[in-house]
mmCIF file of C-alpha atoms in Angstrom:
data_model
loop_
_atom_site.group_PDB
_atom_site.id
_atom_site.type_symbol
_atom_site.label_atom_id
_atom_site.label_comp_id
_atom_site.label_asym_id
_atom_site.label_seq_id
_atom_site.Cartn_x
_atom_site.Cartn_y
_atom_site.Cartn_z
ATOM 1 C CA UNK C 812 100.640 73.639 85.865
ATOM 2 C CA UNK C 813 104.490 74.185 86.810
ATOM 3 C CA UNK C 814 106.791 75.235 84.057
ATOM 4 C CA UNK C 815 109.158 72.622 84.902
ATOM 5 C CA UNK C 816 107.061 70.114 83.352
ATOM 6 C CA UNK C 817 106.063 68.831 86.697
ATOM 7 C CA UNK C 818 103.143 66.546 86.192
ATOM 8 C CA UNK C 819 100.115 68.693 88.006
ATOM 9 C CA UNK C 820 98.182 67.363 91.146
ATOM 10 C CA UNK C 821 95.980 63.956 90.500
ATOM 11 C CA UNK C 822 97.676 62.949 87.024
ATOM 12 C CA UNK C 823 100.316 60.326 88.407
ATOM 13 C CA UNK C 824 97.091 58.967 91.238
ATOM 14 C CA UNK C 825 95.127 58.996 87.934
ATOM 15 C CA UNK C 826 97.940 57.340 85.656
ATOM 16 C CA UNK C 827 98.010 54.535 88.418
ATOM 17 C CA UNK C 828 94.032 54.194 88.655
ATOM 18 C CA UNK C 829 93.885 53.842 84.533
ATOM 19 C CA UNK C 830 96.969 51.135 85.029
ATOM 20 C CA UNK C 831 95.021 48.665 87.041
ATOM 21 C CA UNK C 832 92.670 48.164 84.357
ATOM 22 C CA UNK C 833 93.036 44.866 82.815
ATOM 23 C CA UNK C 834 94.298 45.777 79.063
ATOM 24 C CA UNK C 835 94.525 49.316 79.346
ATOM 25 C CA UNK C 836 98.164 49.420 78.058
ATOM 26 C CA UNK C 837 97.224 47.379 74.918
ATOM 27 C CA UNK C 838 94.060 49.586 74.373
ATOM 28 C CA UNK C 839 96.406 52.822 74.779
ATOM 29 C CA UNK C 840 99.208 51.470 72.228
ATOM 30 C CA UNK C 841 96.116 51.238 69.716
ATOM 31 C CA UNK C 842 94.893 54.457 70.327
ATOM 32 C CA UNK C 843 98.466 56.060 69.806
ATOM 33 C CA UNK C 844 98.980 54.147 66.951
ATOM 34 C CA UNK C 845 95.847 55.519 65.054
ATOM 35 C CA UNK C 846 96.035 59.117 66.306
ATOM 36 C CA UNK C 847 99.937 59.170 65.438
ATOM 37 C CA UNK C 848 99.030 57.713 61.832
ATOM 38 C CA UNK C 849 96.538 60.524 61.775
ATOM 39 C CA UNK C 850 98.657 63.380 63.135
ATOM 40 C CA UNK C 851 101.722 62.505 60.942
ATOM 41 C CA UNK C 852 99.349 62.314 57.686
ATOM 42 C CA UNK C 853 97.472 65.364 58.059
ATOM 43 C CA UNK C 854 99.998 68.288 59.059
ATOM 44 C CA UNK C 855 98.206 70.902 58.542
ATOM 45 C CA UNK C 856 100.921 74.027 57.985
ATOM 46 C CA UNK C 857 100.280 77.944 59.424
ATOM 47 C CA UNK C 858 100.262 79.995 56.015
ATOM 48 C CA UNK C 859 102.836 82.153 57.157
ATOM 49 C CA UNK C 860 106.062 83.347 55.182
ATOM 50 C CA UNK C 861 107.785 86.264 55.309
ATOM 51 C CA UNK C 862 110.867 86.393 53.439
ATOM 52 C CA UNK C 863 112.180 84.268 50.205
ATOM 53 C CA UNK C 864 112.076 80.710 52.623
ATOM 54 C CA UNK C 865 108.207 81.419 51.358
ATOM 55 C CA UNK C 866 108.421 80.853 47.582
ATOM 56 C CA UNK C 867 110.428 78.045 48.507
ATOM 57 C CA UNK C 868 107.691 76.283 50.655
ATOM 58 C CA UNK C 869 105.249 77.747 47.773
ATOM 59 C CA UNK C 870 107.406 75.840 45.060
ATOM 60 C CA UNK C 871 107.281 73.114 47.947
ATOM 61 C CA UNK C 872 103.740 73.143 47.900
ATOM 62 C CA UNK C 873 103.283 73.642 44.112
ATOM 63 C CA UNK C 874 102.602 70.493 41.827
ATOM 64 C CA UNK C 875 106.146 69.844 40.661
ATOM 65 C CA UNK C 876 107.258 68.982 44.414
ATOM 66 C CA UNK C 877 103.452 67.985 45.975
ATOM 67 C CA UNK C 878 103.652 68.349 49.548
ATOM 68 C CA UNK C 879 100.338 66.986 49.407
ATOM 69 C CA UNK C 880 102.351 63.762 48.913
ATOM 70 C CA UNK C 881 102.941 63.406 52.497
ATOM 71 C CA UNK C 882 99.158 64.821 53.563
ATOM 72 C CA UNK C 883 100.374 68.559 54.339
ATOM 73 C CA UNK C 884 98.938 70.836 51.365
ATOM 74 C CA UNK C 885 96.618 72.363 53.367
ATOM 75 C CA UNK C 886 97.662 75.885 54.411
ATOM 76 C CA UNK C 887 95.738 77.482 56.890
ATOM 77 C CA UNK C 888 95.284 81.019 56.769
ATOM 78 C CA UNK C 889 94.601 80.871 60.704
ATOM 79 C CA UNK C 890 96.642 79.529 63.247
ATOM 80 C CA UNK C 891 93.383 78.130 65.195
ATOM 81 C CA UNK C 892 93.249 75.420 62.354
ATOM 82 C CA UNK C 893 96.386 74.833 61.971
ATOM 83 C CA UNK C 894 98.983 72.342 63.774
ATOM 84 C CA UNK C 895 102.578 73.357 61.822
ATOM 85 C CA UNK C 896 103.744 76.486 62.172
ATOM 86 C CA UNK C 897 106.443 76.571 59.497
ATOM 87 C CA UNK C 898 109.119 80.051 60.234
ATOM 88 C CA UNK C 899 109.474 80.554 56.899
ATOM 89 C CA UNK C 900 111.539 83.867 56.615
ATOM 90 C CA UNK C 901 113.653 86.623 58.687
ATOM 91 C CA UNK C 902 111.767 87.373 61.986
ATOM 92 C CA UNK C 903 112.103 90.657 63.115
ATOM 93 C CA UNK C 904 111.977 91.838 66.869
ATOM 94 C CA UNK C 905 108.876 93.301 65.866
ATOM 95 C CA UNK C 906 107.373 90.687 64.111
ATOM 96 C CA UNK C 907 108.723 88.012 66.473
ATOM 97 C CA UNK C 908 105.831 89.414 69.013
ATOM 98 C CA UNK C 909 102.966 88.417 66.317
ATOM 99 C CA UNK C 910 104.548 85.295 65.964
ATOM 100 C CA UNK C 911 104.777 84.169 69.375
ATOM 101 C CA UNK C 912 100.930 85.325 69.343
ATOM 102 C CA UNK C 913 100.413 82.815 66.543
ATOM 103 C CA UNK C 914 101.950 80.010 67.960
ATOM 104 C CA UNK C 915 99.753 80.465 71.686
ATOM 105 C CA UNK C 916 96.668 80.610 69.307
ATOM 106 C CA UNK C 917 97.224 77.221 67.590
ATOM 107 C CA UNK C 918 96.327 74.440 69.342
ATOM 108 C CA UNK C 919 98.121 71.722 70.808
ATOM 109 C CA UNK C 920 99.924 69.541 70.141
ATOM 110 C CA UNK C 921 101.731 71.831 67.645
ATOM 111 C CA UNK C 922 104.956 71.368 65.928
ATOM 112 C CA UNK C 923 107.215 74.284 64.938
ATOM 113 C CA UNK C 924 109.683 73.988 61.938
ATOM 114 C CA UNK C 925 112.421 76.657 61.812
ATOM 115 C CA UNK C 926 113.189 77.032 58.035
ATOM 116 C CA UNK C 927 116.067 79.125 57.149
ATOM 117 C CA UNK C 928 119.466 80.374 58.074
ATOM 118 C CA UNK C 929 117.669 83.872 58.895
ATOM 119 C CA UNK C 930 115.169 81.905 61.738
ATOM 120 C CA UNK C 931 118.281 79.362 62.943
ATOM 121 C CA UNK C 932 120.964 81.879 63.708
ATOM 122 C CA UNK C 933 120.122 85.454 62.212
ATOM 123 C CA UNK C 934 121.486 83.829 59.027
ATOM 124 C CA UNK C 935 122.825 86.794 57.153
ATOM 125 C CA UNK C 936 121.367 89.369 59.398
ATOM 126 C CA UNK C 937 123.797 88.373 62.170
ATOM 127 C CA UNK C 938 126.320 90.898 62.319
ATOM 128 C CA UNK C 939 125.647 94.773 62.552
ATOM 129 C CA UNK C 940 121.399 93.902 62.631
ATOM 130 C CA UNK C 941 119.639 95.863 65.411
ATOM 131 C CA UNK C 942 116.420 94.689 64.022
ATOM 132 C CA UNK C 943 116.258 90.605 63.287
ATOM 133 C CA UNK C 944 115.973 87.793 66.235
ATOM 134 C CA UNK C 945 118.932 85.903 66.272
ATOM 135 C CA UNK C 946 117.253 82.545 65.606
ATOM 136 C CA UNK C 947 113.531 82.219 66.522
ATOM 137 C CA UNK C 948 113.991 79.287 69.299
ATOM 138 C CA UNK C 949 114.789 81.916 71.732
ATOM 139 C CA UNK C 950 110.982 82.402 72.273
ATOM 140 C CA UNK C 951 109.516 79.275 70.250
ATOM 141 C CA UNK C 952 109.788 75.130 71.260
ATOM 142 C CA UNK C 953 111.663 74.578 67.465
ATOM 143 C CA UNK C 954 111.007 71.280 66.605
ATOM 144 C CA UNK C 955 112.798 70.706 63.293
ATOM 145 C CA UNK C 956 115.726 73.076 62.221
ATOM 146 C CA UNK C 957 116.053 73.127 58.826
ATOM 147 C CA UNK C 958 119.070 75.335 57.407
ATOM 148 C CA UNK C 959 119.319 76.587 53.900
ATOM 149 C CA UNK C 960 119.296 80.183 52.284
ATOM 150 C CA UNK C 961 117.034 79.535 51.780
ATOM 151 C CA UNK C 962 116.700 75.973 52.073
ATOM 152 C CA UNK C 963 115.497 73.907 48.153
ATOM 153 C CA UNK C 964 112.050 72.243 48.731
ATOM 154 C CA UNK C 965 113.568 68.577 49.278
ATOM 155 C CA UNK C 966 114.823 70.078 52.342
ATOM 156 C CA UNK C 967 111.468 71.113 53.540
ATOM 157 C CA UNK C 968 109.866 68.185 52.340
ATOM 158 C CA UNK C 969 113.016 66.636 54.319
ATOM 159 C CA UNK C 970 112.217 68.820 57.625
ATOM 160 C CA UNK C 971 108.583 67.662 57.437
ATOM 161 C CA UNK C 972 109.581 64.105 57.080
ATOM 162 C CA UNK C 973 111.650 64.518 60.401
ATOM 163 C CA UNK C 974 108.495 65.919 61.669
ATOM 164 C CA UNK C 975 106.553 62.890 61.105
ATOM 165 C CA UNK C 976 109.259 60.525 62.352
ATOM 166 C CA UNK C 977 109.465 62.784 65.202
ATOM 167 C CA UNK C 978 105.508 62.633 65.596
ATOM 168 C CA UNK C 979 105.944 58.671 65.525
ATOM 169 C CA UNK C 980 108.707 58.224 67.593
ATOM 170 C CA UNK C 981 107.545 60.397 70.944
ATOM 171 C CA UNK C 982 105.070 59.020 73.562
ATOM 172 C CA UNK C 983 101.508 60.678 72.901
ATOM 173 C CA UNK C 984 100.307 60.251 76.168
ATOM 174 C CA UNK C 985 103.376 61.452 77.578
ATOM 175 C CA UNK C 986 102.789 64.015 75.429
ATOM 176 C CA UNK C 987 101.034 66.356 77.729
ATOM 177 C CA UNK C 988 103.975 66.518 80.080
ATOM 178 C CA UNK C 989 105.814 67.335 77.246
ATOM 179 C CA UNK C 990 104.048 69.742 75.547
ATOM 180 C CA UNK C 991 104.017 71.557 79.148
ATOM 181 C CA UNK C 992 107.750 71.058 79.579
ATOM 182 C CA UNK C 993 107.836 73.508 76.708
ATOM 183 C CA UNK C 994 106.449 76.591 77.964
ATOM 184 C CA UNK C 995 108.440 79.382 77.241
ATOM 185 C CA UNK C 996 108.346 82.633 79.712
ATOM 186 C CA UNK C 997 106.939 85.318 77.615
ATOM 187 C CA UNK C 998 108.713 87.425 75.520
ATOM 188 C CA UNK C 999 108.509 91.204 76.332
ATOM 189 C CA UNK C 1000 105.744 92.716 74.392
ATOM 190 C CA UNK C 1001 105.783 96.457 73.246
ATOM 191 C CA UNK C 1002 102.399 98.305 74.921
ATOM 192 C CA UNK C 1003 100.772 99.633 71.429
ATOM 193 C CA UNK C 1004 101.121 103.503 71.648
ATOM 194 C CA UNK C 1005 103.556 103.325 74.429
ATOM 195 C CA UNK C 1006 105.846 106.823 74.133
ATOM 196 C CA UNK C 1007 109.067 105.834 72.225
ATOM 197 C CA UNK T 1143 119.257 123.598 34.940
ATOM 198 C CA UNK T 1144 122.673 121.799 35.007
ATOM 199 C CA UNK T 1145 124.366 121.232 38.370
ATOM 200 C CA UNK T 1146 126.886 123.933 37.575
ATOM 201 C CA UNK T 1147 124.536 126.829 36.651
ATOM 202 C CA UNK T 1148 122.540 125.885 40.023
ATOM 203 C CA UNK T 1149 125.153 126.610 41.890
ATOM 204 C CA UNK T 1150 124.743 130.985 41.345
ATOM 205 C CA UNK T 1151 121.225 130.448 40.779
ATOM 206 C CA UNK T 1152 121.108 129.370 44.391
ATOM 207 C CA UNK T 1153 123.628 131.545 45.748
ATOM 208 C CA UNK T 1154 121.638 134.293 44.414
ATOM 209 C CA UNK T 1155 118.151 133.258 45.704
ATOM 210 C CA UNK T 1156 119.919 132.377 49.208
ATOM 211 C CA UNK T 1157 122.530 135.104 50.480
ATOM 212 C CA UNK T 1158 124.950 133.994 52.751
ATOM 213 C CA UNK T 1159 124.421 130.604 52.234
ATOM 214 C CA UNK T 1160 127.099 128.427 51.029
ATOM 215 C CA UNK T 1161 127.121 126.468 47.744
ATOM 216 C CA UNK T 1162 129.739 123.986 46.280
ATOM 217 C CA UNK T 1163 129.187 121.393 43.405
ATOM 218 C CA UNK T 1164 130.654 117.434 42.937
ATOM 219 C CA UNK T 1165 131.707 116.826 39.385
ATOM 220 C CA UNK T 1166 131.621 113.359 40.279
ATOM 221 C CA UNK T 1167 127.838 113.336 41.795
ATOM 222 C CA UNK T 1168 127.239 116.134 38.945
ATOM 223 C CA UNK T 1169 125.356 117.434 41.969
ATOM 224 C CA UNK T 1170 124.781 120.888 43.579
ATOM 225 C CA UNK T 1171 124.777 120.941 47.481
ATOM 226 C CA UNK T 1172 123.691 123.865 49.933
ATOM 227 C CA UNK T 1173 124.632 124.573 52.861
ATOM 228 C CA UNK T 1174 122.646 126.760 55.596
ATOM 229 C CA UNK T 1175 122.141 127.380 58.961
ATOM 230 C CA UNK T 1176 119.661 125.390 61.301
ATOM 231 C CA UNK T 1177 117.520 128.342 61.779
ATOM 232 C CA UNK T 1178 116.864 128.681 58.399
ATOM 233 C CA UNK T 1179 116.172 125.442 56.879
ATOM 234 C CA UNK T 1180 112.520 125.925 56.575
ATOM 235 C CA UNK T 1181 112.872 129.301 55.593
ATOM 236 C CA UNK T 1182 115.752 128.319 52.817
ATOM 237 C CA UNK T 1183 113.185 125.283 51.184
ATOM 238 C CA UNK T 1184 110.352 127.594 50.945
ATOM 239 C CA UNK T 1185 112.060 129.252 48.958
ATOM 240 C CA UNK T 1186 113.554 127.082 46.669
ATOM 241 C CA UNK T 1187 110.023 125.470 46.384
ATOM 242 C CA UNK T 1188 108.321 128.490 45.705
ATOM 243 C CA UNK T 1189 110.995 130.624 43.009
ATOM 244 C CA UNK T 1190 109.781 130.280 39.307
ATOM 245 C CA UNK T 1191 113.401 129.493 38.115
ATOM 246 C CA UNK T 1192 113.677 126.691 40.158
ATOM 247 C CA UNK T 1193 110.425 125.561 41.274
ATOM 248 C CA UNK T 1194 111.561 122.116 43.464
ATOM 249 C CA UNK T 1195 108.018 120.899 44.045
ATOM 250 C CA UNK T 1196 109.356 117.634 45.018
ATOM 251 C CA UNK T 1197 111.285 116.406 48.382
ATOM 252 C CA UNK T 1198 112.595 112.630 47.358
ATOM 253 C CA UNK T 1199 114.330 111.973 50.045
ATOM 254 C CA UNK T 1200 115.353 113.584 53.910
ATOM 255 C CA UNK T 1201 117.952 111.707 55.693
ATOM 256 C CA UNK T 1202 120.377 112.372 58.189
ATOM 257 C CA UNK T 1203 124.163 111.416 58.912
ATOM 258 C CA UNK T 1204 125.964 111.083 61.784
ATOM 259 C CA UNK T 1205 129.089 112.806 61.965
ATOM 260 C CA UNK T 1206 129.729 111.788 65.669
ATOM 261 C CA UNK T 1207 133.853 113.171 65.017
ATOM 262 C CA UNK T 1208 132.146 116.831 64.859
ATOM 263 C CA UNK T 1209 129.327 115.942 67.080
ATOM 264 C CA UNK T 1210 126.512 116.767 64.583
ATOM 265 C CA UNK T 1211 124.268 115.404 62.652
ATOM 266 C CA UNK T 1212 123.709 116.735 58.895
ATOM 267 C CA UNK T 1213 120.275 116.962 57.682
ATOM 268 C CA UNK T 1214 120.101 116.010 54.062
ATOM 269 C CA UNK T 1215 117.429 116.678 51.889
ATOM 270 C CA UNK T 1216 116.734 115.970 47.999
ATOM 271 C CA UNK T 1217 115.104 118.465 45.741
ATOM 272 C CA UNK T 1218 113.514 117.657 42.880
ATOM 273 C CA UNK T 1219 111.489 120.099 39.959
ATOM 274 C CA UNK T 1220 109.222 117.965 37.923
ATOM 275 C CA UNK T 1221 108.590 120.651 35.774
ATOM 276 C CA UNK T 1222 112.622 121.729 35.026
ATOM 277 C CA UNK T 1223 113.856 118.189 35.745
ATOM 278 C CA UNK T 1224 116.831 119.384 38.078
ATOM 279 C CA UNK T 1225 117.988 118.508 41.132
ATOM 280 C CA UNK T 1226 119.073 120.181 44.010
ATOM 281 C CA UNK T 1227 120.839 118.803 47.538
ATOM 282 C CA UNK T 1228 119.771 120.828 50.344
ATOM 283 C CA UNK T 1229 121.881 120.162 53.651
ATOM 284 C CA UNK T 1230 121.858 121.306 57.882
ATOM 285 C CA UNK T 1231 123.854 120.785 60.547
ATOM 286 C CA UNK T 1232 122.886 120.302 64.484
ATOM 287 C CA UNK T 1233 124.186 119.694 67.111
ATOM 288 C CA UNK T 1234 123.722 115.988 68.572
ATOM 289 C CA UNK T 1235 123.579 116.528 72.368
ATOM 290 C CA UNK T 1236 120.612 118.979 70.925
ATOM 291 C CA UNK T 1237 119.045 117.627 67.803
ATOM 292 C CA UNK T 1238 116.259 119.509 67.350
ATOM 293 C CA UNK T 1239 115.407 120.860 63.775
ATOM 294 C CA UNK T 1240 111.938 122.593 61.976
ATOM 295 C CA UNK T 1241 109.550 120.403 60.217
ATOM 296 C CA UNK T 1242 108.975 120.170 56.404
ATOM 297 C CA UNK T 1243 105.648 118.593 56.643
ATOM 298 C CA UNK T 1244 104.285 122.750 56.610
ATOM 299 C CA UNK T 1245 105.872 122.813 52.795
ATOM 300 C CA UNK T 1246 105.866 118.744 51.729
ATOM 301 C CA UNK T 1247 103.362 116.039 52.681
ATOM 302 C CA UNK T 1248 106.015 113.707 51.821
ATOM 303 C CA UNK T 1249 108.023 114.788 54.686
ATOM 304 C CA UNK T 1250 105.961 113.337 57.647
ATOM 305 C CA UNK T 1251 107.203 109.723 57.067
ATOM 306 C CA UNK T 1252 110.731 110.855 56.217
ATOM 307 C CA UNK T 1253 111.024 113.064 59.455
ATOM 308 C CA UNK T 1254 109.530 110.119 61.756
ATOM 309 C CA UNK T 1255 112.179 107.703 59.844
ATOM 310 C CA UNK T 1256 114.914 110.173 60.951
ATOM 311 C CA UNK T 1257 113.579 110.734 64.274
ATOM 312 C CA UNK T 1258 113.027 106.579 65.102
ATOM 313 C CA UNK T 1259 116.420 105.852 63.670
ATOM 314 C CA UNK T 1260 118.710 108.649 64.578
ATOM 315 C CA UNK T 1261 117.138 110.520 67.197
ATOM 316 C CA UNK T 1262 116.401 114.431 65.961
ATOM 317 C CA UNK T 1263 113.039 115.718 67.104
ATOM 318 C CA UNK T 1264 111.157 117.740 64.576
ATOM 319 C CA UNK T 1265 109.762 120.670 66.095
ATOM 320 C CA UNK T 1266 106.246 121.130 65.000
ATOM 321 C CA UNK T 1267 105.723 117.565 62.929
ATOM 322 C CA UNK T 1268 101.961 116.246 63.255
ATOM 323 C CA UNK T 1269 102.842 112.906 64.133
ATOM 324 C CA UNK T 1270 105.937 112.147 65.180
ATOM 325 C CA UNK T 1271 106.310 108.525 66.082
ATOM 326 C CA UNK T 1272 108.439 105.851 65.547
ATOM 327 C CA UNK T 1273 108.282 104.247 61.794
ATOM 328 C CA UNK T 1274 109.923 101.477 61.727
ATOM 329 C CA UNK T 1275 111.221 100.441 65.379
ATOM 330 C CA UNK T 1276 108.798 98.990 67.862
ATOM 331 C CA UNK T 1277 106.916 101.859 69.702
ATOM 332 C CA UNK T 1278 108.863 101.507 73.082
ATOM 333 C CA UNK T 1279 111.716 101.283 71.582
ATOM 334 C CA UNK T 1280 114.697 103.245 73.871
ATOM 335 C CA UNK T 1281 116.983 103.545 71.417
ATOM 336 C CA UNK T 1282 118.178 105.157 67.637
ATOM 337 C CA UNK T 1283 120.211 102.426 66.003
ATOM 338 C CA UNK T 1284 121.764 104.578 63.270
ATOM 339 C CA UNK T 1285 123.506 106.453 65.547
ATOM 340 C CA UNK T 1286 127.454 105.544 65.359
ATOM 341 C CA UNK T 1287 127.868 104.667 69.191
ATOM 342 C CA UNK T 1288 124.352 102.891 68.648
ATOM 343 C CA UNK T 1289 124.611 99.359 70.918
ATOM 344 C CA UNK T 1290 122.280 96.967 72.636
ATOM 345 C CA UNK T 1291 121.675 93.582 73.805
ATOM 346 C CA UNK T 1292 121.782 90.863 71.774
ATOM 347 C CA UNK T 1293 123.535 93.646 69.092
ATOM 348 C CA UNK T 1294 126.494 91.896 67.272
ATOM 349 C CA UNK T 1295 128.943 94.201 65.710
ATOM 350 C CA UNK T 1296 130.892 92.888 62.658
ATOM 351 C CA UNK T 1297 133.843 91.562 63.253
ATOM 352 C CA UNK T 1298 136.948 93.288 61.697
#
């Protein structure tokens, strides 16, 4: 499987073998449509916050705004049950190598939301910071950038509509070219009790 | 213990070493040599009159104009309430200094802070390791010609 999103040996033969059947085209658009109407409705976000971009997606999550309005209350504590992994908060270098561990554990398709100026750009750790990443889609496919500092809860709940329109608008089937399209080269990860 | 009668209370305990006192701070600061900085807390932890049973903080500064780092630590007495500044010079091309950890507990994660962030090696710490920076970390960002990739000084 290439990184260039190449498709990998046998999938175009087998695209052209499942073409030839007489209303497999029709039978595919129904299957998209109910497993898009299912993805969209049921985001399921990574409980994962780590600066003040996390009370904000609390309050989002709290009764006054509902995020279970649009089918995503349920935070999961682990990323193998969850497909949104919401960047709430800074990202340091160091914590930008559990991230990137998070995301590979949750599985695909996935959709990342940057939320925050700190997890765009650096935000207000830009200048003079030998600690934060400056902006998290250096090692992670960002789906959805939503900027704030941190951003009010209608701009998540905003960002998670996009997500949904985003979910509705791309090809599904398509969407295991694209998901490979995405691979990222590894970051460089610190050996655990490496000499400093 | 006021500020200003530390300042011959100290001088007295510690001959040779050099005192001076900041109105503004209202604090007392002394001055000693490298070789005796373990020495020189001992025994302001350990005389009756000023019994500084408490280390609050250890830090370090980089004066990279004289080429040294000073060694700052803060005193504290719980049972007189008084403070005391406690401060070292060395050298940065050889920043090597004694550990506290012998006379405070407190001091391990204050000595690995100043290691990991400015470089001086504590002879005879326990466990001196990075605290804060990842473990392979090359580099001691508090220094004042600290740079590195992706680093973005502040413009003006």
């Amino acid at each position: 499987m290439g990184m260039n999103g190449s498709p990998a040996p046998g999938e175009l033969q087998e695209l052209e073998r499942l073409s030839r059947i007489p209303g497999y085209w029709t039978l595919e658009r129904a299957i998209e449509y109910v497993f898009k109407w299912a993805r969209k409705n049921s985001l399921w976000p990574l409980q994962y916050g780590t600066a003040c971009c996390a009370l904000e997606m609390m309050a989002a999550a709290a009764g006054r705004y509902d995020l279970a309005r649009f089918g995503s209350e349920v935070f999961r504590p682990s990323p193998r049950q969850a497909d949104l992994l919401i960047v709430a908060g800074t990202i340091t270098n160091k914590m930008g190598d559990v991230l990137q561990r998070l995301y590979e554990q949750m599985p695909k398709p996935c959709w990342v939301m940057a939320m925050g100026n700190c997890t765009l750009t650096g935000g207000p750790f830009l200048y003079d910071s030998y600690t934060v990443v400056k902006g998290v889609d250096s090692f992670l496919p960002v789906d959805v950038y939503v900027p704030g500092c941190p951003p009010r809860p209608e701009t998540l709940i905003h960002g998670l509509m996009e997500i949904q329109r985003k979910i509705d608008h791309e090809p599904m089937f398509a969407l295991r070219v694209h998901q490979r399209t995405q691979e990222l080269p590894n970051r460089e990860r610190p050996v655990a009790g490496g000499g400093a | 213990m006021n500020f200003l009668e530390m300042r011959p209370a100290v001088e007295a305990l510690l001959p040779g070493a050099a005192a001076e006192t900041h109105e503004t701070q209202r604090e007392c600061v002394v001055t000693v040599e490298p070789t005796r900085w373990v020495e020189t807390v001992q025994r302001l932890r350990d005389d009756p009159a000023l019994r500084f049973d408490h280390l609050s903080s250890l830090t370090a500064v980089d004066e990279i104009a004289q080429g040294r780092f000073a060694i700052v630590a803060h005193l504290w007495s719980y049972p007189f309430r008084h403070a005391l500044t406690v401060k070292t010079r060395v050298p940065r091309d050889a920043a090597r200094l004694d550990t506290l950890t012998g006379l405070y507990r407190s001091a391990d994660w204050m000595e690995r802070e100043v290691y990991d962030l400015f470089g001086v090696a504590f002879a005879g710490h326990p466990d001196l390791r990075r605290l804060m920076m990842p473990e392979d970390y090359p580099k001691h960002p508090l220094r004042k010609d600290f740079t590195d990739d992706g680093f973005v000084p502040k413009p003006g």
